Coordinates of C-alpha atoms in Angstrom, one line a residue:
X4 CA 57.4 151.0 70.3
X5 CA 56.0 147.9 68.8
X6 CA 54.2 147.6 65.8
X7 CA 52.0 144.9 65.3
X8 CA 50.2 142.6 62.7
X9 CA 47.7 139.9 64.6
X10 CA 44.2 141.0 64.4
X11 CA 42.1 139.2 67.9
X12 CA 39.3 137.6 66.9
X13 CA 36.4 136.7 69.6
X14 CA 32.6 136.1 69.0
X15 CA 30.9 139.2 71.7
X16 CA 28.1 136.4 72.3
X17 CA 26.6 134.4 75.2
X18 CA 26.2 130.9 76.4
X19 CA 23.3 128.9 77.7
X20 CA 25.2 129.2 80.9
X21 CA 24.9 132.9 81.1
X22 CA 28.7 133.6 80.3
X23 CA 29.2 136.6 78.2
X24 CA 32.8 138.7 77.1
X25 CA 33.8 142.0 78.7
X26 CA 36.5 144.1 77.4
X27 CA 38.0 147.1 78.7
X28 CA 40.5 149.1 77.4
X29 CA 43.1 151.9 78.5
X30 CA 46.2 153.7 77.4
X31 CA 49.1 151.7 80.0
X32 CA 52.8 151.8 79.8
X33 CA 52.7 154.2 77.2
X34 CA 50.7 151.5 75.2
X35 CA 47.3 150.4 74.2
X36 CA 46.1 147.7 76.7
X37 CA 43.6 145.0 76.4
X38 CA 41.7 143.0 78.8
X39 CA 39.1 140.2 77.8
X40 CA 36.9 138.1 80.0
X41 CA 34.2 135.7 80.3
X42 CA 32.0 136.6 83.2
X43 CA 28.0 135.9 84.3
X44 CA 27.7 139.5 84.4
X45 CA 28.7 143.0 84.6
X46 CA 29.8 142.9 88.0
X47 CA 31.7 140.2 87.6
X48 CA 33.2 141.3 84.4
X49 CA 34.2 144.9 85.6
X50 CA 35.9 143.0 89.0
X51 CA 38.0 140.8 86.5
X52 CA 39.3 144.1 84.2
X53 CA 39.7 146.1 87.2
X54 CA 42.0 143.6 88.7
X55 CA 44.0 143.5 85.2
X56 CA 44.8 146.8 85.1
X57 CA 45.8 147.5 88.9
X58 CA 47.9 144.7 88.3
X59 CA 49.6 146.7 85.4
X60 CA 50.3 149.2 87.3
X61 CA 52.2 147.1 90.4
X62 CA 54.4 146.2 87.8
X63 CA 54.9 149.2 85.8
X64 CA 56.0 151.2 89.2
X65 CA 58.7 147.9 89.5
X66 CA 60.1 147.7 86.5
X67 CA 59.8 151.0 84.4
X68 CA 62.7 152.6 83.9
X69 CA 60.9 155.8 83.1
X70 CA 59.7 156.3 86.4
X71 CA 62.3 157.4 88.7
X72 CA 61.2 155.9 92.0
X73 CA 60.9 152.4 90.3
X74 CA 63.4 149.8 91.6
X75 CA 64.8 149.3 88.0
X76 CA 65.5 153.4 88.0
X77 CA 67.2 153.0 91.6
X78 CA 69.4 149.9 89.9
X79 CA 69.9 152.4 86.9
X80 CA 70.7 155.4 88.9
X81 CA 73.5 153.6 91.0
X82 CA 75.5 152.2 87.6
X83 CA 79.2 152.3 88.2
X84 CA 78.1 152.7 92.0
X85 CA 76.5 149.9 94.2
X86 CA 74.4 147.2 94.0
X87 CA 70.9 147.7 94.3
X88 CA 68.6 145.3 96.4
X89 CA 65.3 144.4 94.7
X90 CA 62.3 142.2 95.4
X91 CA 62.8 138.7 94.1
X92 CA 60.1 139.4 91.8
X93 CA 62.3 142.0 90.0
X94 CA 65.4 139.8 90.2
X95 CA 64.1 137.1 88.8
X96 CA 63.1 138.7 85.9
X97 CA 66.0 140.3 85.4
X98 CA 67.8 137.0 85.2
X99 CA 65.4 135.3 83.2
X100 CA 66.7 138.4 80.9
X101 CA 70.3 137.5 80.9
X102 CA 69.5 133.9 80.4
X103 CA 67.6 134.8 76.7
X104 CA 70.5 137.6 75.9
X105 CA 72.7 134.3 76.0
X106 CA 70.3 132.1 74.6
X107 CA 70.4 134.7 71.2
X108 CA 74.0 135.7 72.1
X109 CA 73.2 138.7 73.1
X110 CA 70.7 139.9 70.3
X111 CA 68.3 140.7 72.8
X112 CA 69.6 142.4 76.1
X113 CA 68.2 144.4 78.8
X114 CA 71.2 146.8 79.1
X115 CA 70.2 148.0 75.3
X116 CA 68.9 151.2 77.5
X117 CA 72.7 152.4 77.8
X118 CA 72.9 153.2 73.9
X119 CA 73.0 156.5 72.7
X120 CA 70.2 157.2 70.3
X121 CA 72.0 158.5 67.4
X122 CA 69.1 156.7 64.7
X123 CA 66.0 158.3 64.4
X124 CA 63.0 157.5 62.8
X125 CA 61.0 160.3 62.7
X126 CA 61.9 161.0 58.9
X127 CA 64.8 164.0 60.3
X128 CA 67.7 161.5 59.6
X129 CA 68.8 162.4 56.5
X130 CA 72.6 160.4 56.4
X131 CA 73.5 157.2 58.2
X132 CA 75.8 157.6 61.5
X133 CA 79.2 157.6 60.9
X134 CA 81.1 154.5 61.5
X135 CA 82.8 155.8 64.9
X136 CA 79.3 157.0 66.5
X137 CA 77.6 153.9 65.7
X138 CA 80.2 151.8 67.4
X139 CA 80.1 154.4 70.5
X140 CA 76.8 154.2 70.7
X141 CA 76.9 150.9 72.0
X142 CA 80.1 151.3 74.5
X143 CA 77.8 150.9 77.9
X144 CA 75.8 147.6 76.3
X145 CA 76.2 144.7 77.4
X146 CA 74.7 141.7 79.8
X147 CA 77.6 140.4 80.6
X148 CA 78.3 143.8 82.5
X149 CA 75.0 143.0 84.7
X150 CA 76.1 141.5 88.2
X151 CA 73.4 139.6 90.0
X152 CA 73.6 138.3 93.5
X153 CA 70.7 135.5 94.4
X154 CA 71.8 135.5 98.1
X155 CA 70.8 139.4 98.9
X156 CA 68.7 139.5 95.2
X157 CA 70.7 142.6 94.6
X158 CA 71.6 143.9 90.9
X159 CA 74.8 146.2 90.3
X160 CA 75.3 147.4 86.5
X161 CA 79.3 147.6 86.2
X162 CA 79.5 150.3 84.5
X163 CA 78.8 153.9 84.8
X164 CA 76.4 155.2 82.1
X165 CA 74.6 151.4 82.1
X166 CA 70.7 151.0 81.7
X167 CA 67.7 148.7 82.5
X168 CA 65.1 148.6 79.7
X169 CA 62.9 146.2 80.0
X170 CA 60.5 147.0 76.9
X171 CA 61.6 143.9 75.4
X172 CA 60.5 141.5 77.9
X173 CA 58.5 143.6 80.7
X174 CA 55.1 144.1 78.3
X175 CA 55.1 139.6 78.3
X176 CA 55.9 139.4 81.5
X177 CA 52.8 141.6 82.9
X178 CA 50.6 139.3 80.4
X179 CA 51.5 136.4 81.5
X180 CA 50.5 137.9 85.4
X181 CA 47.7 139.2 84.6
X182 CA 46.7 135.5 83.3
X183 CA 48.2 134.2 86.8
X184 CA 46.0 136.6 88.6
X185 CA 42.6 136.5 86.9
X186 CA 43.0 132.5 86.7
X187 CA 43.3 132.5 90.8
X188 CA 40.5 135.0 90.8
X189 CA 38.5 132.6 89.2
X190 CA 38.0 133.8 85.7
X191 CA 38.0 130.8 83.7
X192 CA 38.9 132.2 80.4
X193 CA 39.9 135.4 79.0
X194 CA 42.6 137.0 76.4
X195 CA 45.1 139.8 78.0
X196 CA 46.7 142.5 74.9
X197 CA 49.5 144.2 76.5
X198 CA 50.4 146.6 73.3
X199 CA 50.6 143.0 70.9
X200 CA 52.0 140.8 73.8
X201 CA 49.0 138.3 74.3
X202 CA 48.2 135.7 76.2
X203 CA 45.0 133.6 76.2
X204 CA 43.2 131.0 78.5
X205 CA 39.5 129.1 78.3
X206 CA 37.5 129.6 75.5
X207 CA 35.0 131.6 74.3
X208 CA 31.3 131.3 75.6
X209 CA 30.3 129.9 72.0
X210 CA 33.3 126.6 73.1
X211 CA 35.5 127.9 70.6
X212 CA 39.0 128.7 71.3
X213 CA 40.3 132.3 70.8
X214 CA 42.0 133.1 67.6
X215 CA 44.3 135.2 66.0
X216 CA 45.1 136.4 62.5
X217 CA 48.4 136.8 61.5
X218 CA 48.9 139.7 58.3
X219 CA 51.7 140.2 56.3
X220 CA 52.6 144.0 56.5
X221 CA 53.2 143.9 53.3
X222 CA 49.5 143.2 52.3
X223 CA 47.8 144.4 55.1
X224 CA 44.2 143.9 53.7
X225 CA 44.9 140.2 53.7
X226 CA 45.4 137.8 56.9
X227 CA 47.4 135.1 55.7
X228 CA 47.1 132.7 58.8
X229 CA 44.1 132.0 61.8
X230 CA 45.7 130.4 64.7
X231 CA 43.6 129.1 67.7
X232 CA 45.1 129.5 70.5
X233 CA 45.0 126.8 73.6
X234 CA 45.8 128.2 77.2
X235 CA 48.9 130.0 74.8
X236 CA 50.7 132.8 74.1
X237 CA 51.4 134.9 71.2
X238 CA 53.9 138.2 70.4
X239 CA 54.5 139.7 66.8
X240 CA 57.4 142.8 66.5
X241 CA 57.1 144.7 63.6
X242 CA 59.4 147.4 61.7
X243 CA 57.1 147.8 58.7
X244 CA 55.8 151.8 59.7
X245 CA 59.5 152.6 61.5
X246 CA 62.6 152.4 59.1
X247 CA 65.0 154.7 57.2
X248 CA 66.4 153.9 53.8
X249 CA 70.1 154.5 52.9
X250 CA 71.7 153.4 49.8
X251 CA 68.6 151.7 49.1
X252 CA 68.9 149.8 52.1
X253 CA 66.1 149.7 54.5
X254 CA 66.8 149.6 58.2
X255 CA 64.5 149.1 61.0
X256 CA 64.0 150.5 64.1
X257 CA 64.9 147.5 66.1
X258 CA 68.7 147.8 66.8
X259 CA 71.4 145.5 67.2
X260 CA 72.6 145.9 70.4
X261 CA 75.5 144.2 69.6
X262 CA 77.0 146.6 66.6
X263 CA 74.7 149.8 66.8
X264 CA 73.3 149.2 63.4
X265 CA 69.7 148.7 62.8
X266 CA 68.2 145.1 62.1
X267 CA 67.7 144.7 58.4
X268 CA 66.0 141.9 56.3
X269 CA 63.2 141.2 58.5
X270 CA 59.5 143.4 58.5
X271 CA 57.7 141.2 61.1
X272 CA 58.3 138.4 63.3
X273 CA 55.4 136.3 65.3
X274 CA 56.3 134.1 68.3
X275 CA 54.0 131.2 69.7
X276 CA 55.1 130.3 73.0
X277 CA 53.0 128.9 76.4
X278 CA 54.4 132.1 78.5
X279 CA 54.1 135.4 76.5
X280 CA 57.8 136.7 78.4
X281 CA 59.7 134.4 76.5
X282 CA 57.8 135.3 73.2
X283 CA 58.2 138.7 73.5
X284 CA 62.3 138.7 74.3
X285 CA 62.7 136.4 71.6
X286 CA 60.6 138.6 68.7
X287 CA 63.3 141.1 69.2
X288 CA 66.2 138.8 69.1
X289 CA 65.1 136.7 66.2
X290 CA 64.4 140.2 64.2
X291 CA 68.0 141.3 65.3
X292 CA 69.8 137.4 64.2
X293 CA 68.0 137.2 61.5
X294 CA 65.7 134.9 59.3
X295 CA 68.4 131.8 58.9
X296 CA 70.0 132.0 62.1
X297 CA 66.1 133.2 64.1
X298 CA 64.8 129.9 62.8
X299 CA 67.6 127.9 63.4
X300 CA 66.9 129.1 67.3
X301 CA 63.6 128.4 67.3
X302 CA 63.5 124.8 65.8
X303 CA 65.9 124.0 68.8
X304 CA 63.4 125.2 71.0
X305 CA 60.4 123.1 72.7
X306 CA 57.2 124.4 72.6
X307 CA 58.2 127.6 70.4
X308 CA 56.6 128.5 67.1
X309 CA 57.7 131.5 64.8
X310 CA 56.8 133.3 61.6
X311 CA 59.1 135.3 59.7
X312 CA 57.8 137.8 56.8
X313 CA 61.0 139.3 55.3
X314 CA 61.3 142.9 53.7
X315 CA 60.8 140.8 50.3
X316 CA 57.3 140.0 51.7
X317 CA 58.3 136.4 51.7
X318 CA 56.7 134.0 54.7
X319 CA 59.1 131.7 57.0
X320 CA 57.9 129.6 59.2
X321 CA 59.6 127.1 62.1
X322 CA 59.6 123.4 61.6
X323 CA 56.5 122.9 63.7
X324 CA 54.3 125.5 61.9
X325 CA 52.2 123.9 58.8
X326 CA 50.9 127.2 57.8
X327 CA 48.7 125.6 55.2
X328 CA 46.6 124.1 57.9
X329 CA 45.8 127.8 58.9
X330 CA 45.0 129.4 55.8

């Protein structure tokens, strides 16, 4: 579960034009979700949110893994068995997912469902994993093991015991749809909140842009950073209220699905992208590479904006971020 540190900001007023915001709210994908539009009125407003959340829900009953008549549960179910044919909708997500677990060398990664959950952080864990289950705990990981075929959009997992979970990337990817949708609807401007994915478009009926605030966990009374956000996107992962300390070593919840051992020097990580997918799958891989190597990723990147606290409560920011403009 992801914890997160961007406060929304929006002004609940109206125009001269008659536009006012509507929000609705509801507990989906195990999550808090978030929809909110400008409309003329109530009618309008409540067509707009309704439309958001059935459009949650066609993708949660694609891509869930949770839910065992899901396609991703079917592609899950037959691992070590047979491909799996899936709408091009799924498959094309999917893919998009192997081509950011080799963008972060395989930091992130969808498979990451196939390790055995040997950490918890429910404050039971009282000694670290031995060496030997840590690195079995990661035996059935791995991307590379995920055989797609374009020509009959099917998706076999090589290996018996191999999972789907798209948690990393699924919550961004039903943002930025929602976003698709409304926009063809005809709502002009509106912010969806998919658990701390969000994605924003139009501005507020006051002409301002939406905003967000960015706080570092480690002063959570004090938002370091206001961002307006243009027709963007932003996702912020967090391991500041889900760690275990050994050896006076902290370790988040956010594994490495490389090694089996938990990320460690980073508390929160904040992605700025256009499509609130790719923000989302890279949060979790820049938390997993680390500060020095997550930035060096990012300021290769066009159009991608990140800030780093570390577990020091220090602030890192990409090349194109002048965080003293936002202050």
């Amino acid at each position: 579960m992801r914890v997160v540190t961007i406060l929304l900001f929006a002004l609940a007023i109206s125009s001269s034009f008659g536009q006012q915001i509507f929000k609705k709210k509801q507990n989906l994908l195990g999550s808090p979700f978030e929809i909110t539009v400008v409309a003329s009125d109530s009618i309008q407003g409540n067509q707009f949110t309704d439309l958001a959340i059935a459009e949650v829900k066609r993708i949660e009953n694609l891509i869930s893994d949770w839910i065992p008549t899901t396609q991703i549960s079917k592609v899950n179910q037959n691992a070590g068995i047979t491909p799996v044919k899936v709408d091009k909708e799924v498959y094309d997500l999917v893919e998009r997912a192997t081509k950011i677990s080799k963008l972060t060398s395989g930091a992130f990664d969808i498979s990451y469902a196939s390790m055995d959950k040997i950490w918890k952080f429910d404050g039971s864990m009282k000694e670290m994993p031995s060496p030997e289950a840590i690195k079995k705990s990661v035996e059935r990981v791995g991307y590379q093991n995920i055989i797609l075929n374009p020509k009959d959009t099917t998706i076999f997992l090589k290996n018996k015991g191999m999972k789907l979970g798209l948690g990393g990337i699924g919550q961004g990817y039903i943002a930025d749809k929602v976003k698709v949708l409304l926009q063809e609807k005809g709502c002009k401007s509106g912010i969806v909140n998919v658990s701390g994915d969000i994605n924003t478009w139009g501005k507020q009926p006051n002409g301002e842009l939406w905003t967000v605030g960015i706080i570092n966990p480690m002063n959570k009374n004090k938002v370091f950073a206001t961002f307006p956000l243009d027709n963007s996107a932003v996702e912020t992962s967090g391991s500041y209220e889900k760690f275990v300390t050994f050896n006076g070593k902290r370790y988040s919840h956010i594994i490495d699905p490389r090694t089996g051992y938990p990320a460690s020097g980073i508390v929160s990580v904040s992605v700025f992208s256009k499509q609130t997918e790719l923000a989302d799958a890279l949060a979790t891989g820049i938390f997993v590479l680390g500060v020095e190597v997550g930035l060096d990723l990012v300021n290769q990147l066009n159009g991608i904006g990140c800030i780093i606290v570390d577990d020091k409560g220090n602030i890192h920011v990409s090349k194109n971020i002048d965080i003293k403009k936002y202050q």
